[in-house]
Coordinates of C-alpha atoms and ligand atoms in Angstrom, one line a residue:
M1 CA 108.0 31.6 -143.9
P2 CA 107.1 34.5 -141.6
Q3 CA 108.9 37.8 -142.1
C4 CA 110.7 39.7 -139.3
L5 CA 108.8 42.7 -138.1
I6 CA 112.1 44.5 -137.6
S7 CA 114.4 43.5 -140.5
G8 CA 111.8 42.2 -143.1
A9 CA 113.9 39.0 -143.5
A10 CA 112.3 35.6 -143.6
F11 CA 112.9 33.4 -140.5
E12 CA 112.0 30.0 -139.2
P13 CA 109.7 29.5 -136.2
F14 CA 111.2 27.4 -133.4
L15 CA 108.2 26.7 -131.2
S16 CA 104.4 26.3 -131.8
F17 CA 101.8 26.2 -129.1
G18 CA 98.8 25.4 -131.2
E19 CA 95.6 27.3 -131.2
M20 CA 95.2 29.8 -128.3
P21 CA 92.6 32.2 -127.1
V22 CA 93.4 35.9 -126.2
A23 CA 95.4 35.6 -122.9
N24 CA 93.3 38.2 -121.1
A25 CA 89.9 37.2 -122.5
F26 CA 88.2 36.1 -119.3
S27 CA 84.6 35.2 -119.9
D28 CA 81.3 35.4 -118.1
P29 CA 80.1 31.9 -117.3
A30 CA 76.6 32.9 -118.3
R31 CA 77.6 33.6 -121.8
P32 CA 79.4 31.5 -124.5
E33 CA 83.1 32.2 -124.8
D34 CA 84.5 34.3 -127.7
P35 CA 85.4 31.5 -130.1
F36 CA 88.4 33.5 -131.5
R37 CA 91.6 31.5 -131.6
F38 CA 95.0 32.1 -133.2
E39 CA 98.1 30.0 -133.8
L40 CA 100.7 30.9 -131.1
E41 CA 104.1 30.5 -132.5
V42 CA 107.6 32.1 -132.0
G43 CA 110.7 32.4 -134.1
F44 CA 114.1 34.0 -134.1
C45 CA 115.3 36.3 -136.9
P46 CA 119.1 35.8 -137.4
E47 CA 119.4 39.2 -139.0
S48 CA 117.7 41.5 -136.4
K49 CA 118.3 38.9 -133.5
M50 CA 114.7 39.4 -132.5
V51 CA 112.6 36.7 -131.0
Q52 CA 109.0 37.3 -132.0
L53 CA 105.5 36.0 -132.7
T54 CA 104.9 34.8 -136.2
R55 CA 101.2 35.7 -136.1
L56 CA 99.6 38.7 -134.6
V57 CA 96.3 39.4 -132.9
D58 CA 94.7 42.7 -133.8
E59 CA 95.5 45.2 -131.0
T60 CA 91.9 46.3 -130.5
R61 CA 91.0 42.7 -129.6
M62 CA 93.4 42.8 -126.7
F63 CA 93.4 46.4 -125.5
H64 CA 89.9 48.0 -125.1
D65 CA 87.5 49.3 -122.6
H66 CA 87.5 46.2 -120.4
Y67 CA 91.2 45.2 -120.3
A68 CA 91.6 42.8 -117.5
F69 CA 95.1 43.7 -116.2
Y70 CA 95.4 46.5 -113.6
S71 CA 99.1 47.2 -112.8
S72 CA 98.4 48.2 -109.2
T73 CA 97.4 44.7 -108.1
S74 CA 100.8 43.9 -106.7
A75 CA 102.4 45.7 -103.8
G76 CA 105.9 44.6 -105.1
M77 CA 105.3 46.2 -108.4
A78 CA 104.1 49.4 -106.7
R79 CA 107.4 49.6 -104.9
H80 CA 109.3 48.8 -108.2
F81 CA 107.6 51.6 -110.0
E82 CA 108.2 54.1 -107.1
A83 CA 111.9 53.3 -107.5
F84 CA 111.7 53.6 -111.3
A85 CA 110.1 57.1 -111.0
A86 CA 112.8 58.2 -108.5
S87 CA 115.6 57.1 -110.9
V88 CA 114.0 59.0 -113.8
R89 CA 113.4 62.1 -111.7
A90 CA 117.0 62.1 -110.5
G91 CA 118.1 62.4 -114.2
L92 CA 115.7 65.2 -115.1
G93 CA 117.4 68.6 -115.5
G94 CA 116.2 72.0 -116.8
E95 CA 113.1 73.9 -116.2
D96 CA 109.6 72.4 -116.2
P97 CA 110.5 69.0 -117.4
F98 CA 107.9 66.9 -119.3
V99 CA 107.6 63.1 -119.1
V100 CA 105.5 60.9 -121.3
E101 CA 104.7 57.2 -120.6
I102 CA 103.6 54.7 -123.2
G103 CA 101.2 52.1 -121.8
S104 CA 100.7 53.9 -118.4
N105 CA 97.8 51.6 -117.4
D106 CA 96.3 52.7 -114.0
G107 CA 99.0 55.2 -113.4
I108 CA 101.3 53.0 -111.2
L109 CA 104.4 54.8 -112.4
L110 CA 103.2 58.3 -113.4
R111 CA 101.4 58.9 -110.1
H112 CA 104.8 59.7 -108.6
F113 CA 105.2 62.5 -111.2
A114 CA 101.7 63.7 -110.7
D115 CA 102.1 63.8 -106.9
A116 CA 105.3 65.8 -107.3
G117 CA 103.5 68.3 -109.5
L118 CA 105.7 67.4 -112.6
R119 CA 104.4 67.8 -116.1
H120 CA 103.5 64.3 -117.4
L121 CA 101.2 62.5 -119.8
G122 CA 100.2 58.8 -120.0
V123 CA 99.3 57.3 -123.4
E124 CA 97.0 54.4 -122.6
P125 CA 94.6 52.8 -125.1
S126 CA 92.7 50.6 -122.7
A127 CA 89.9 53.0 -121.6
N128 CA 89.0 51.4 -118.3
V129 CA 92.6 51.4 -116.9
A130 CA 93.2 54.9 -118.3
E131 CA 90.1 56.1 -116.4
A132 CA 91.5 54.5 -113.2
A133 CA 94.7 56.6 -113.7
R134 CA 92.7 59.8 -114.3
A135 CA 90.8 59.1 -111.1
R136 CA 94.0 59.3 -109.1
G137 CA 95.2 62.5 -110.8
V138 CA 97.3 61.1 -113.6
N139 CA 97.0 63.0 -116.9
T140 CA 96.1 60.3 -119.5
I141 CA 95.0 60.2 -123.1
S142 CA 93.4 57.1 -124.4
R143 CA 95.1 56.1 -127.7
F144 CA 97.7 53.8 -129.1
F145 CA 101.2 55.4 -129.2
D146 CA 102.8 55.7 -132.6
E147 CA 104.4 58.3 -134.8
D148 CA 101.1 60.2 -135.2
A149 CA 100.4 60.2 -131.5
A150 CA 103.9 61.5 -130.8
R151 CA 103.4 64.3 -133.3
A152 CA 100.1 65.3 -131.7
I153 CA 101.7 65.2 -128.2
A154 CA 104.6 67.4 -129.3
A155 CA 102.3 69.9 -130.9
E156 CA 100.1 70.2 -127.8
H157 CA 102.7 69.9 -125.0
G158 CA 106.1 70.5 -126.5
P159 CA 109.1 68.2 -126.5
A160 CA 109.7 65.6 -123.7
D161 CA 112.7 65.1 -121.5
A162 CA 111.9 61.4 -121.1
V163 CA 109.6 58.9 -122.7
L164 CA 109.0 55.8 -120.5
G165 CA 107.5 52.4 -121.0
A166 CA 107.2 49.3 -118.9
N167 CA 105.9 46.0 -120.3
V168 CA 104.5 47.8 -123.3
M169 CA 107.2 48.1 -126.0
C170 CA 107.2 44.3 -126.4
H171 CA 103.5 44.5 -127.1
I172 CA 103.7 46.9 -130.1
P173 CA 104.3 45.3 -133.6
Y174 CA 104.9 48.7 -135.3
L175 CA 108.0 49.6 -133.3
H176 CA 109.5 51.5 -136.3
S177 CA 106.7 54.0 -136.0
V178 CA 107.0 54.1 -132.2
L179 CA 110.8 54.9 -132.4
E180 CA 110.3 57.5 -135.1
G181 CA 107.7 59.1 -132.9
V182 CA 109.9 59.0 -129.8
K183 CA 112.8 60.5 -131.8
R184 CA 110.5 63.3 -132.9
L185 CA 109.1 63.9 -129.4
L186 CA 112.4 64.0 -127.4
K187 CA 114.3 67.1 -126.6
P188 CA 118.0 67.1 -127.5
G189 CA 119.7 64.9 -125.0
G190 CA 116.3 63.3 -124.0
V191 CA 116.0 59.6 -123.3
L192 CA 113.7 56.7 -123.9
V193 CA 113.7 54.4 -120.9
F194 CA 111.8 51.1 -121.2
E195 CA 111.8 47.7 -119.6
D196 CA 110.4 44.4 -120.7
P197 CA 110.8 40.7 -119.8
Y198 CA 114.3 39.7 -120.9
V199 CA 114.7 36.9 -123.4
G200 CA 117.9 35.8 -121.6
D201 CA 115.9 35.0 -118.5
I202 CA 113.1 33.4 -120.5
V203 CA 115.6 31.0 -122.0
R204 CA 117.5 30.4 -118.8
K205 CA 114.3 29.7 -116.8
T206 CA 112.3 28.0 -119.5
S207 CA 109.6 30.5 -118.7
F208 CA 107.6 29.8 -121.9
D209 CA 104.5 31.2 -120.3
Q210 CA 105.8 34.7 -121.1
I211 CA 104.8 33.8 -124.7
Y212 CA 101.3 34.9 -125.4
D213 CA 99.4 37.2 -127.8
E214 CA 100.3 40.5 -126.2
H215 CA 104.0 39.8 -126.2
V216 CA 104.9 40.3 -129.8
F217 CA 108.7 40.6 -129.0
Y218 CA 111.1 39.0 -126.6
F219 CA 114.0 41.5 -126.4
S220 CA 117.7 41.2 -125.9
L221 CA 120.3 44.0 -126.0
A222 CA 121.3 42.7 -129.4
S223 CA 117.8 43.0 -130.9
V224 CA 117.1 46.3 -129.2
S225 CA 120.5 47.7 -130.4
H226 CA 119.7 46.6 -134.0
L227 CA 116.3 48.2 -133.9
A228 CA 117.7 51.4 -132.3
A229 CA 120.4 51.8 -135.0
M230 CA 117.8 51.6 -137.7
H231 CA 116.4 54.9 -136.3
G232 CA 119.7 56.8 -135.4
L233 CA 119.2 55.9 -131.8
A234 CA 121.6 54.0 -129.5
V235 CA 121.3 52.0 -126.3
V236 CA 123.3 54.0 -123.8
D237 CA 122.6 52.0 -120.6
V238 CA 121.0 48.7 -119.5
A239 CA 120.0 47.5 -116.1
R240 CA 118.6 44.1 -115.0
Q241 CA 115.3 44.3 -113.1
D242 CA 114.1 41.6 -110.8
V243 CA 110.4 41.8 -111.9
H244 CA 108.3 39.7 -114.2
G245 CA 110.7 36.8 -113.8
G246 CA 113.6 38.8 -115.0
S247 CA 113.4 42.1 -117.0
M248 CA 115.9 44.4 -118.7
R249 CA 115.7 48.2 -118.6
Y250 CA 117.1 49.9 -121.7
T251 CA 118.0 53.6 -122.0
L252 CA 118.1 54.9 -125.5
A253 CA 119.2 58.3 -126.8
R254 CA 119.9 59.8 -130.2
E255 CA 123.3 58.5 -131.5
G256 CA 126.2 60.6 -130.1
E257 CA 124.1 62.6 -127.7
R258 CA 125.0 60.6 -124.6
P259 CA 128.0 58.5 -123.6
V260 CA 127.5 54.7 -123.6
A261 CA 127.8 53.2 -120.1
P262 CA 130.0 50.2 -119.4
S263 CA 126.9 48.1 -118.7
V264 CA 126.2 48.0 -122.4
P265 CA 129.3 46.2 -123.7
A266 CA 129.3 44.0 -120.6
L267 CA 125.8 42.7 -121.4
A268 CA 126.6 42.3 -125.1
A269 CA 129.5 40.0 -124.1
E270 CA 127.2 38.1 -121.7
E271 CA 124.6 37.6 -124.5
E272 CA 127.3 36.3 -126.8
A273 CA 128.4 33.8 -124.2
A274 CA 124.7 32.7 -123.5
G275 CA 124.2 32.2 -127.3
L276 CA 121.3 34.5 -127.6
H277 CA 122.5 35.2 -131.2
R278 CA 122.3 31.6 -132.2
P279 CA 119.2 29.6 -133.4
E280 CA 120.5 26.5 -131.6
T281 CA 119.8 28.2 -128.3
Y282 CA 116.1 28.6 -129.1
A283 CA 115.9 25.0 -130.4
R284 CA 117.2 23.8 -127.0
F285 CA 114.7 26.1 -125.2
A286 CA 111.9 24.5 -127.3
R287 CA 113.0 21.0 -126.1
E288 CA 113.0 22.1 -122.5
V289 CA 109.5 23.6 -122.9
Q290 CA 108.2 20.2 -124.2
R291 CA 109.6 18.6 -121.1
V292 CA 107.6 20.9 -118.8
R293 CA 104.5 20.3 -121.0
E294 CA 104.8 16.6 -120.2
E295 CA 105.8 16.8 -116.5
L296 CA 103.4 19.4 -115.2
P297 CA 100.1 17.7 -116.2
A298 CA 101.6 14.3 -115.2
L299 CA 102.2 15.7 -111.7
L300 CA 98.7 17.1 -111.5
R301 CA 97.2 13.8 -112.7
R302 CA 99.2 11.9 -110.0
L303 CA 98.0 14.3 -107.2
R304 CA 94.5 14.0 -108.5
A305 CA 94.7 10.2 -108.5
E306 CA 95.9 10.4 -104.9
G307 CA 92.7 12.3 -104.1
K308 CA 94.5 15.6 -103.5
R309 CA 92.9 19.0 -104.4
V310 CA 94.9 21.4 -106.5
T311 CA 93.9 25.0 -107.3
G312 CA 95.7 27.8 -109.2
Y313 CA 97.2 31.0 -107.7
G314 CA 97.1 34.1 -109.9
A315 CA 95.0 34.2 -113.1
T316 CA 97.9 35.7 -114.9
S317 CA 98.0 36.3 -118.7
K318 CA 100.8 33.8 -118.6
S319 CA 98.5 31.1 -117.1
T320 CA 96.5 31.1 -120.3
T321 CA 99.5 29.7 -122.2
V322 CA 100.2 27.1 -119.5
T323 CA 96.7 25.8 -119.1
N324 CA 95.9 25.7 -122.8
F325 CA 99.3 24.3 -123.9
C326 CA 99.5 21.7 -121.1
G327 CA 95.8 20.7 -121.2
I328 CA 95.1 21.8 -117.7
T329 CA 91.3 22.0 -117.2
P330 CA 89.0 22.3 -114.2
D331 CA 89.3 18.5 -113.5
L332 CA 93.0 19.1 -112.7
V333 CA 92.9 22.6 -111.3
E334 CA 89.6 23.3 -109.5
Y335 CA 89.8 27.1 -109.5
I336 CA 92.2 30.0 -109.7
T337 CA 92.4 32.6 -107.0
D338 CA 93.1 36.2 -108.1
T339 CA 93.0 39.6 -106.4
T340 CA 91.7 41.5 -109.4
P341 CA 87.9 42.1 -108.9
G342 CA 87.2 42.1 -112.6
K343 CA 88.6 38.6 -113.0
Q344 CA 86.7 37.1 -110.1
G345 CA 83.5 35.2 -111.0
M346 CA 84.8 34.8 -114.6
L347 CA 86.2 31.7 -116.4
S348 CA 89.9 31.6 -117.5
P349 CA 90.3 31.9 -121.3
G350 CA 90.1 28.6 -123.2
A351 CA 90.6 26.2 -120.2
R352 CA 87.5 27.7 -118.5
I353 CA 88.7 27.3 -115.0
P354 CA 86.7 29.5 -112.5
V355 CA 88.4 32.5 -111.0
V356 CA 87.7 33.1 -107.4
S357 CA 88.6 35.7 -104.7
P358 CA 91.5 35.3 -102.3
R359 CA 88.8 34.9 -99.6
A360 CA 87.4 31.8 -101.2
F361 CA 91.0 30.4 -101.2
A362 CA 91.4 31.2 -97.5
E363 CA 88.1 29.7 -96.6
D364 CA 88.4 26.5 -98.6
P365 CA 92.2 25.9 -99.1
P366 CA 93.3 23.0 -101.3
E367 CA 96.3 20.8 -100.5
Y368 CA 98.3 22.2 -103.4
A369 CA 98.3 25.6 -105.2
L370 CA 99.8 25.8 -108.6
L371 CA 101.7 29.2 -108.7
F372 CA 100.8 30.8 -112.0
A373 CA 102.0 34.1 -110.6
W374 CA 105.5 32.7 -110.0
N375 CA 107.0 36.1 -110.8
H376 CA 105.4 37.4 -107.6
A377 CA 106.6 34.3 -105.5
A378 CA 108.3 36.3 -102.8
E379 CA 105.3 38.5 -102.1
I380 CA 102.8 35.6 -102.3
L381 CA 104.8 33.1 -100.2
A382 CA 105.1 35.7 -97.5
K383 CA 101.4 36.5 -97.7
E384 CA 100.3 32.9 -97.7
K385 CA 102.2 31.9 -94.5
T386 CA 99.1 30.4 -92.9
F387 CA 98.3 28.2 -95.9
R388 CA 101.8 26.8 -95.8
E389 CA 101.9 26.4 -92.0
E390 CA 98.7 24.4 -92.2
G391 CA 100.3 22.0 -94.7
G392 CA 99.4 23.6 -98.0
R393 CA 102.1 23.4 -100.7
F394 CA 102.9 25.5 -103.7
I395 CA 103.7 23.9 -107.1
T396 CA 105.9 25.7 -109.6
Y397 CA 107.0 25.0 -113.1
V398 CA 109.7 27.7 -113.4
P399 CA 112.5 26.9 -113.9
R400 CA 111.3 23.2 -113.5
V401 CA 108.3 21.4 -112.3
E402 CA 108.5 21.0 -108.5
I403 CA 106.6 21.1 -105.3
L404 CA 108.0 24.0 -103.1
Ligands
LIG501 N1 103.1 49.7 -117.8 C1 102.2 48.9 -117.0 C2 101.2 48.2 -117.9 C3 101.7 47.1 -118.7 S1 100.4 46.2 -119.6 C4 102.9 47.9 -116.2 O1 104.1 47.6 -116.4 O2 102.3 47.3 -115.3 C5 100.5 46.9 -121.2 C6 99.7 48.2 -121.4 O3 100.1 48.8 -122.6 C7 98.2 48.0 -121.4 O4 97.6 48.8 -120.4 C8 97.8 48.3 -122.8 O5 96.6 48.9 -122.9 C9 98.9 49.3 -123.2 N2 99.2 49.3 -124.7 C10 99.2 48.4 -125.6 N3 99.6 48.8 -126.8 C11 99.9 50.1 -126.7 C12 100.3 51.2 -127.6 N4 100.5 51.0 -128.9 N5 100.5 52.4 -127.0 C13 100.3 52.6 -125.7 N6 99.9 51.7 -124.8 C14 99.7 50.5 -125.3
LIG502 P1 101.2 39.5 -113.7 O1 102.0 38.2 -113.5 O2 101.0 39.8 -115.1 O3 101.8 40.6 -112.9 O4 99.8 39.2 -113.1 C1 99.6 38.9 -111.8 C2 98.2 38.4 -111.5 O5 98.2 37.7 -110.3 C3 97.2 39.5 -111.4 O6 96.0 39.1 -112.0 C4 97.0 39.7 -109.9 C5 97.3 38.3 -109.4 N1 97.9 38.3 -108.0 C6 97.2 37.7 -107.0 O7 96.1 37.1 -107.2 N2 97.7 37.7 -105.8 C7 98.9 38.3 -105.5 O8 99.3 38.3 -104.3 C8 99.6 38.9 -106.5 C9 100.9 39.6 -106.3 C10 99.1 38.9 -107.8

């Protein structure tokens, strides 16, 4: 049985997806694909309450000098991070504050601190996206954040008022080292503010495509509180975020240094009611996932039999789980359109579906577009008005398989 990365206790997996490629390993059609595969499987530890992968992919296989995901490809996310920066800045006091971000990618969040002339540092191991951040004036070091990195940062820059992270804490298997490092780096009264996809939303929406190699953990308040307490930290505030299909922002401080906001016990009660503490909840989720796995390819095969063309929209990391788990290959989805230049002209991992530019989609639109980037639905549906007005339809599978 696998062992919990937080508590060390043995736990049972509740859902297996089979062999998967690395979710962001887009490949050049002229070269053979990297044959690396791993068993994608998730389980729930009743002791730490943490939902997590049972097998890990080495981080240097996922985060390197050609990491495919650039944060700044969505206008909606740019607005989200502008607001995130404003809320952090509003809480900064004292002279010459210093803010550190873990997993700062292309600087989508820290640019607002850089533009305001505030002391900041991004810690971003993927060298290509780190370079994009530097190019727009965001101070960035290229390394994995852990306790050693925190020590080095504190020695060079002094203690931090705030340590931030978005969609990165859930990527890091060695969270004990990360939290020790954060504790060491923070000033007295300093805060760790991070947000990640929320397991409550994943369960409620059956958004199983959040499960892939990079996402080691699927957090709840219960699991984050358990982890925090192991390090003398406490969750002092929580706030839902309407991004990535439903995220939660957690604010942590050293125990006793800050008052606990009413949002914390309120969410704890909600999680109790939703059954996020119980293995049965995840068993039920696994059954719902199997239903989507049957219904989605069945719909695609039916459309295909009717002679309709279907393409994909958004070559997301999430789409790698969907295509490979549901058996969606280029005979069912002709191509996937994506705005990221580095993904265009490549093949999707495993399923080997060609990725094309939005222009190719506009010039040769299909009858149906399978919305892999469903978390950006509002932005995309607004942008693709013409496609829809001319009779094009979007297909989703979250929270259920349907034609929009
Ligand atoms: N914060 C951005 C990027 C999220 S993608 C956003 O929300 O859009 C996750 C990022 O975390 C990647 O850029 C990856 O290179 C980085 N990362 C992965 N492991 C890390 C670690 N241990 N320390 C710091 N960054 C890490
Ligand atoms: P994400 O779901 O991890 O944020 O990834 C979104 C992907 O979708 C990314 O590769 C960019 C792409 N995308 C588009 O192609 N068109 C769009 O309008 C948006 C918002 C994203």
